[in-house]
PDB file of C-alpha atoms and ligand atoms in Angstrom:
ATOM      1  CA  UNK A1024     -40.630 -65.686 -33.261  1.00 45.00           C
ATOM      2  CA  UNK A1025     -38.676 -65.770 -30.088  1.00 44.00           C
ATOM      3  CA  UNK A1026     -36.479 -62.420 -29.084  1.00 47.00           C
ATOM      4  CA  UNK A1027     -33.243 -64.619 -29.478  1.00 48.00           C
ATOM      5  CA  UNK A1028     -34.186 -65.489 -32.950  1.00 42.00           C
ATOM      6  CA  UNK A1029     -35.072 -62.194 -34.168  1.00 45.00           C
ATOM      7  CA  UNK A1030     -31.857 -60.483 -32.829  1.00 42.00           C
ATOM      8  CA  UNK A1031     -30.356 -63.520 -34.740  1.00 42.00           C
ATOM      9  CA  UNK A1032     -31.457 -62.296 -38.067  1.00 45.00           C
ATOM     10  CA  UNK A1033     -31.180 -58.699 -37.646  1.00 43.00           C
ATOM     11  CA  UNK A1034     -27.411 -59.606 -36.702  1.00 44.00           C
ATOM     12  CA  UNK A1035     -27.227 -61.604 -39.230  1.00 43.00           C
ATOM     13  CA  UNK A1036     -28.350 -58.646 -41.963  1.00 47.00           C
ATOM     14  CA  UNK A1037     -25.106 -56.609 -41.177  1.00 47.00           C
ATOM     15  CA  UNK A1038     -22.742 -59.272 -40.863  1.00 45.00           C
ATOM     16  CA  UNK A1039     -19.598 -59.633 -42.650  1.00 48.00           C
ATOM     17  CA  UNK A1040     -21.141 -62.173 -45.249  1.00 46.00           C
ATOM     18  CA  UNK A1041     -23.268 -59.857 -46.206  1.00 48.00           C
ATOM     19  CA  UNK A1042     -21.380 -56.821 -46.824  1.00 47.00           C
ATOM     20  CA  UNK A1043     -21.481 -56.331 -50.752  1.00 48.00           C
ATOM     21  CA  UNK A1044     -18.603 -57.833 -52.802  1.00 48.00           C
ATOM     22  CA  UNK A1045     -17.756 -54.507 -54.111  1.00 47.00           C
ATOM     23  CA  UNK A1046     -16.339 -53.046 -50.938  1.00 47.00           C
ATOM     24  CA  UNK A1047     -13.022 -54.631 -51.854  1.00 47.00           C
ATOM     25  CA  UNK A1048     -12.091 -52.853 -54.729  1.00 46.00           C
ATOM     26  CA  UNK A1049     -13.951 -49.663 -54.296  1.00 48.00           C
ATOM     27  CA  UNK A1050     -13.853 -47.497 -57.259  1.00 55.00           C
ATOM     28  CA  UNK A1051     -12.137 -49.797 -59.204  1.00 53.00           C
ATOM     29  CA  UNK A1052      -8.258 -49.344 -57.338  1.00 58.00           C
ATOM     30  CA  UNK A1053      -6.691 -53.144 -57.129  1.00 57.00           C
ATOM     31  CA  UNK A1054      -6.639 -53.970 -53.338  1.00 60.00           C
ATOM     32  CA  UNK A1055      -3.498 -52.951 -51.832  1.00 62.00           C
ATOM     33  CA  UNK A1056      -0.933 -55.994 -52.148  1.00 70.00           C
ATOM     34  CA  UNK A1057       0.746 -55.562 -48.575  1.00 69.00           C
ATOM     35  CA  UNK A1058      -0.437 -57.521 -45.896  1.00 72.00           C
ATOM     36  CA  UNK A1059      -2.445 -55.312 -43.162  1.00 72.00           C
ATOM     37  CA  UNK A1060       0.639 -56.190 -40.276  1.00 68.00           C
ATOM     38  CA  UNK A1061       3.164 -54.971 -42.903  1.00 59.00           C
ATOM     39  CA  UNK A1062       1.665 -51.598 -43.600  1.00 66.00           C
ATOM     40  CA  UNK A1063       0.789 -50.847 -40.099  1.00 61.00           C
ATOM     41  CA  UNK A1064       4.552 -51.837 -39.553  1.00 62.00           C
ATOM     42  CA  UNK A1065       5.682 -49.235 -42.549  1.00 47.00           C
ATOM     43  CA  UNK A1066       2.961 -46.413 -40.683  1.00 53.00           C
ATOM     44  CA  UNK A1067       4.638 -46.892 -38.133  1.00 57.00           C
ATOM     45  CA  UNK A1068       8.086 -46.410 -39.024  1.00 48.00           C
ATOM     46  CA  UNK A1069       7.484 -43.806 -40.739  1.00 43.00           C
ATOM     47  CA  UNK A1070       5.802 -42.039 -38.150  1.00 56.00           C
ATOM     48  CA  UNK A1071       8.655 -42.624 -35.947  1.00 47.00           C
ATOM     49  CA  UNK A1072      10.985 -41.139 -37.932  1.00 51.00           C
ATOM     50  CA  UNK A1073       8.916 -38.281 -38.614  1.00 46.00           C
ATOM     51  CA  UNK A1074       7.868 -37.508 -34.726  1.00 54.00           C
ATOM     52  CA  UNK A1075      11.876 -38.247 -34.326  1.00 53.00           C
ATOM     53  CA  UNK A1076      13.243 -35.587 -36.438  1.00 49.00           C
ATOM     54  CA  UNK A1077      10.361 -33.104 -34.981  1.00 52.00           C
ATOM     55  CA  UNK A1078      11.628 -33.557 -31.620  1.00 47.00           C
ATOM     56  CA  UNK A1079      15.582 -33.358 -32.504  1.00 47.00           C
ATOM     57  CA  UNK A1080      14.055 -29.976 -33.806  1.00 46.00           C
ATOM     58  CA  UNK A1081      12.762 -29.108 -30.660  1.00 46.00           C
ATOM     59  CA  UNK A1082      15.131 -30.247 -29.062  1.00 48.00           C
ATOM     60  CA  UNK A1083      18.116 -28.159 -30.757  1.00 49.00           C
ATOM     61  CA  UNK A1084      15.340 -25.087 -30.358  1.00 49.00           C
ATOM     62  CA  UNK A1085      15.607 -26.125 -26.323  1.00 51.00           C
ATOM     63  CA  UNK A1086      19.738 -26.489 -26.196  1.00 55.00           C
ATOM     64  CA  UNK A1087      20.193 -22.496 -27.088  1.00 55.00           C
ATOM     65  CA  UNK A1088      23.097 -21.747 -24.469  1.00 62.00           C
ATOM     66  CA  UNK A1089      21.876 -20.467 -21.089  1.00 69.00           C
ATOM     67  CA  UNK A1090      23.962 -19.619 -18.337  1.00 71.00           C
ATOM     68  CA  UNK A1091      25.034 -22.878 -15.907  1.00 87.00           C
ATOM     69  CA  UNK A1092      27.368 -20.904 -13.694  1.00 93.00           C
ATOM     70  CA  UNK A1093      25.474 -17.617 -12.110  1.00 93.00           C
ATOM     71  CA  UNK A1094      29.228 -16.782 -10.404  1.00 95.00           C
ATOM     72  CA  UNK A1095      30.987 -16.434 -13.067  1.00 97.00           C
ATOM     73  CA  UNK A1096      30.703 -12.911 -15.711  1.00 98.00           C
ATOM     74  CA  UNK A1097      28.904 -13.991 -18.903  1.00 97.00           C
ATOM     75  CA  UNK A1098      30.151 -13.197 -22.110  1.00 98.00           C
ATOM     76  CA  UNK A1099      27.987 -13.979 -25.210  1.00 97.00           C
ATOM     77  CA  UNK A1100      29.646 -14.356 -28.196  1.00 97.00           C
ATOM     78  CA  UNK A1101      27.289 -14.299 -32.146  1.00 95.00           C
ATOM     79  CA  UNK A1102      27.903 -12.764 -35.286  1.00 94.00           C
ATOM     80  CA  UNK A1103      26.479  -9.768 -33.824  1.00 94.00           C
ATOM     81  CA  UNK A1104      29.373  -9.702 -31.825  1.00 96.00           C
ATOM     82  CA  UNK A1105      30.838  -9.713 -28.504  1.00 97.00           C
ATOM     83  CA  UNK A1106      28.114  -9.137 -25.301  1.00 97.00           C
ATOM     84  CA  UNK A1107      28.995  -7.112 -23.407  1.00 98.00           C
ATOM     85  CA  UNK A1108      31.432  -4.843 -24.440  1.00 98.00           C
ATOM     86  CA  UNK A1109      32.938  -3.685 -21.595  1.00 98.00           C
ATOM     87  CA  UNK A1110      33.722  -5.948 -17.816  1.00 98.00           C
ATOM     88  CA  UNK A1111      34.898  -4.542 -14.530  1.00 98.00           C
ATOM     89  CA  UNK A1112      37.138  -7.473 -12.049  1.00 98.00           C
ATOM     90  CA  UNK A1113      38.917  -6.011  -8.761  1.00 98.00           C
ATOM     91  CA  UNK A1114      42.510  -6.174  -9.488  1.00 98.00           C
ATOM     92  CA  UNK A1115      44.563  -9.642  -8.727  1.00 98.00           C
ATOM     93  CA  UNK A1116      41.137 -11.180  -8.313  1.00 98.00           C
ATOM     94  CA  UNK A1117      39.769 -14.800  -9.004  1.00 98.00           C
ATOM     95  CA  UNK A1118      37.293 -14.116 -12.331  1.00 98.00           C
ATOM     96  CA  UNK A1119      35.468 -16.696 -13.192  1.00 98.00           C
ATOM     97  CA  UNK A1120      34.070 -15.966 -17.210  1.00 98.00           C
ATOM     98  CA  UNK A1121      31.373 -18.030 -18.758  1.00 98.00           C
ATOM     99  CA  UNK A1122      31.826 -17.383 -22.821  1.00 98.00           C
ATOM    100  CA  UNK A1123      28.933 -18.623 -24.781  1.00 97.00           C
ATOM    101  CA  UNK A1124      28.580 -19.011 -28.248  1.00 97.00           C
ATOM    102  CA  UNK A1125      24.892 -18.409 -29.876  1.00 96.00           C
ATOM    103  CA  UNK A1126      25.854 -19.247 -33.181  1.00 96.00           C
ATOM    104  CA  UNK A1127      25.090 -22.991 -34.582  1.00 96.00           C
ATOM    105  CA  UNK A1128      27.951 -24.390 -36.874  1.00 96.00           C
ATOM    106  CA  UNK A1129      26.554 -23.414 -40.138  1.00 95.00           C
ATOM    107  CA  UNK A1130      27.966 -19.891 -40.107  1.00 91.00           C
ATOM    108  CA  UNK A1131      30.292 -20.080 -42.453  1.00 89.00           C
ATOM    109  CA  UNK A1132      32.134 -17.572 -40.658  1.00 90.00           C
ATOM    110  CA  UNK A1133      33.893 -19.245 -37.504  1.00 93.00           C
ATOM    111  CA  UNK A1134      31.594 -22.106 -37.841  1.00 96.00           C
ATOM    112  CA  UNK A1135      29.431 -20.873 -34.584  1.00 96.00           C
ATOM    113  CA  UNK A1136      33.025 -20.319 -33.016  1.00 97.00           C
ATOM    114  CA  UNK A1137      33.648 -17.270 -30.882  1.00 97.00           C
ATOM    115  CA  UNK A1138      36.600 -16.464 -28.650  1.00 97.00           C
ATOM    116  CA  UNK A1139      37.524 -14.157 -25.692  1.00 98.00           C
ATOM    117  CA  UNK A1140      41.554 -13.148 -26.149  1.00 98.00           C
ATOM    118  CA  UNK A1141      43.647 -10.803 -24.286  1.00 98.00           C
ATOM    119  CA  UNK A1142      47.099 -11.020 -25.229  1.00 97.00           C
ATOM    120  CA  UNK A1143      48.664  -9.101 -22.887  1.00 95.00           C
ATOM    121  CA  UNK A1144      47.635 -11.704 -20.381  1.00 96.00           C
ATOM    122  CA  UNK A1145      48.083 -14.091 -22.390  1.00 97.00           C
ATOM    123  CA  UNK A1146      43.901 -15.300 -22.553  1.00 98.00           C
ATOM    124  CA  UNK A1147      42.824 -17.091 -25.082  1.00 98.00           C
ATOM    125  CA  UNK A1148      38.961 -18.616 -24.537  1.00 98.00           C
ATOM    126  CA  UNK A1149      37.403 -20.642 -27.498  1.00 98.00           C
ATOM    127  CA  UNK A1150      34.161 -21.577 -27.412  1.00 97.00           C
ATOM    128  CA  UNK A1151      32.295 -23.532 -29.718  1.00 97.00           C
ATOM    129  CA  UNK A1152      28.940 -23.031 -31.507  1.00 97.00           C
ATOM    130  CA  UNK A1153      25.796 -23.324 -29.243  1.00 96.00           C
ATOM    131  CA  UNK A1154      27.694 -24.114 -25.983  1.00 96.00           C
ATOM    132  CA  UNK A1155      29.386 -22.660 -23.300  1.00 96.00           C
ATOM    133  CA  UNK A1156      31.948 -23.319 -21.120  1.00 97.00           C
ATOM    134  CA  UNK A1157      33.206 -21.506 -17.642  1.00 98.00           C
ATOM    135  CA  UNK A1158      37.262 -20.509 -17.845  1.00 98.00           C
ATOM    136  CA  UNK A1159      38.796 -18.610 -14.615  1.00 98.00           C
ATOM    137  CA  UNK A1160      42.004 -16.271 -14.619  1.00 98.00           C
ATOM    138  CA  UNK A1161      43.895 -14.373 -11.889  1.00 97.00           C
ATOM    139  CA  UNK A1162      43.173 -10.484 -12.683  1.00 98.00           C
ATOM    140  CA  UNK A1163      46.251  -8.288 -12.978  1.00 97.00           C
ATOM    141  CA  UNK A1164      48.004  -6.974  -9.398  1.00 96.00           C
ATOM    142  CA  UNK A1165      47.897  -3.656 -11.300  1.00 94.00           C
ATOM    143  CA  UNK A1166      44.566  -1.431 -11.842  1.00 97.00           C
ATOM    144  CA  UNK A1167      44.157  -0.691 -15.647  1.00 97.00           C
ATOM    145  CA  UNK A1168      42.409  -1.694 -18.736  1.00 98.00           C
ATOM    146  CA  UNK A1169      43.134  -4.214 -21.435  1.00 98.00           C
ATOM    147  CA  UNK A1170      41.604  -5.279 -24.917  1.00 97.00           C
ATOM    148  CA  UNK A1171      39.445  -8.262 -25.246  1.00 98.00           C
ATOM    149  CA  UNK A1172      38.694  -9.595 -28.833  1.00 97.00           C
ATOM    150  CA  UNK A1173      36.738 -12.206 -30.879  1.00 97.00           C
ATOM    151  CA  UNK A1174      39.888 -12.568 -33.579  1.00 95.00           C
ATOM    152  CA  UNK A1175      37.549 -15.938 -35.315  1.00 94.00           C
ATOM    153  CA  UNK A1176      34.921 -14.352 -37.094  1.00 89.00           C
ATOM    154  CA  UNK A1177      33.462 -10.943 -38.938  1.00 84.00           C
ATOM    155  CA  UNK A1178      36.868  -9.444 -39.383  1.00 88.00           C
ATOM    156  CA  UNK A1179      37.797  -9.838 -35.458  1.00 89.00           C
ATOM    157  CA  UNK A1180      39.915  -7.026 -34.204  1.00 89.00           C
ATOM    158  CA  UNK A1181      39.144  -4.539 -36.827  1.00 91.00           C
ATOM    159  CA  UNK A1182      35.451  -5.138 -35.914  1.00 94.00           C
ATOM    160  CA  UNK A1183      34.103  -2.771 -33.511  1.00 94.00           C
ATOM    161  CA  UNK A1184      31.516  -5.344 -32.200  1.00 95.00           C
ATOM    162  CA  UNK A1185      34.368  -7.909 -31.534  1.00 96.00           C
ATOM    163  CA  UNK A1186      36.386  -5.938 -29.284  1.00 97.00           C
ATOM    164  CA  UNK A1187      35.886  -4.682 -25.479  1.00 98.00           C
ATOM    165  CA  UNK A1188      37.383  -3.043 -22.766  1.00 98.00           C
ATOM    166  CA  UNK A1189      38.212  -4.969 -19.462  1.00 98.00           C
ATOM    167  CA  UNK A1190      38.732  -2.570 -17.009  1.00 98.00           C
ATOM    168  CA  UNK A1191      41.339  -3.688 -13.261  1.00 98.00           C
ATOM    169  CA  UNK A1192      39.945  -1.644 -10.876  1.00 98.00           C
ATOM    170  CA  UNK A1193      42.400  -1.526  -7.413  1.00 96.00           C
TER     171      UNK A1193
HETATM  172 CU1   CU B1476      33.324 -14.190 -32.768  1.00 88.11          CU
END
């Protein structure tokens, strides 16, 4: 027997033909009726979808509000309440003041809204939930202090947490 002729046969005693009948329907299930390029095609999708809606997770985990504008005074806004409670500006000043809401939109509450309001200057910053955006007002000519407020949510004014002092300093 030559070497080519006996690797022949061995080959030959694992081929395809010679795999057992049985194999196919293994423990008695019918063979699956979908063709192999369909199923692969429904794996697939499915897996997409699934690895899609774990990364939109992620990704909303990642989008949590951070501050963009390092000038400007940060004020955070959650049910918790207003953050911080108390800013100093130099009177008749440019402020710049970054209000950022930390709540998503499924507080029923607001709705993730929060707001920075003074109404003797007539300020009234809405931001909505898990964003932030940078508003700017002139400070009063006039040292002093004034009332800011979240009015939206967890009974506004009359909530301690939703109300700080802004003080003018000359
Ligand atoms: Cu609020």
């Amino acid at each position: 027997m030559t070497r080519q002729t006996r690797t022949a046969r061995l080959a030959g005693r694992h081929s395809p033909g010679h795999v057992p009948a049985t194999t196919a329907g293994a423990h008695g299930r019918p063979r699956a009726v979908l063709p192999r390029p369909l199923r692969l095609a429904i794996f697939a999708t499915i897996a997409i979808v699934l690895g899609g809606g774990a990364i939109g997770l992620v990704a909303s985990r990642l989008q949590a509000p951070v501050a963009t504008d390092a000038t400007a005074l940060q004020v955070h806004g959650s049910m918790g309440g207003l953050d911080p409670l108390e800013l100093t500006v130099k009177a008749g000043s440019a402020v710049k003041l970054e209000l950022t809401s930390t709540d998503t939109q499924f507080h029923s509450d607001g709705g993730g809204w929060h707001e920075f309001a003074i109404d003797e200057l007539g300020i009234d910053f809405k931001v909505g939930p898990l964003s932030s955006q940078v508003f700017e007002f002139t400070a009063p000519k006039t040292a002093g202090t004034y009332t800011y407020y979240c009015g939206i949510c967890c009974g506004g004014k009359e909530n301690p947490t939703m109300v700080g002092i802004l003080t003018v300093t000359a």
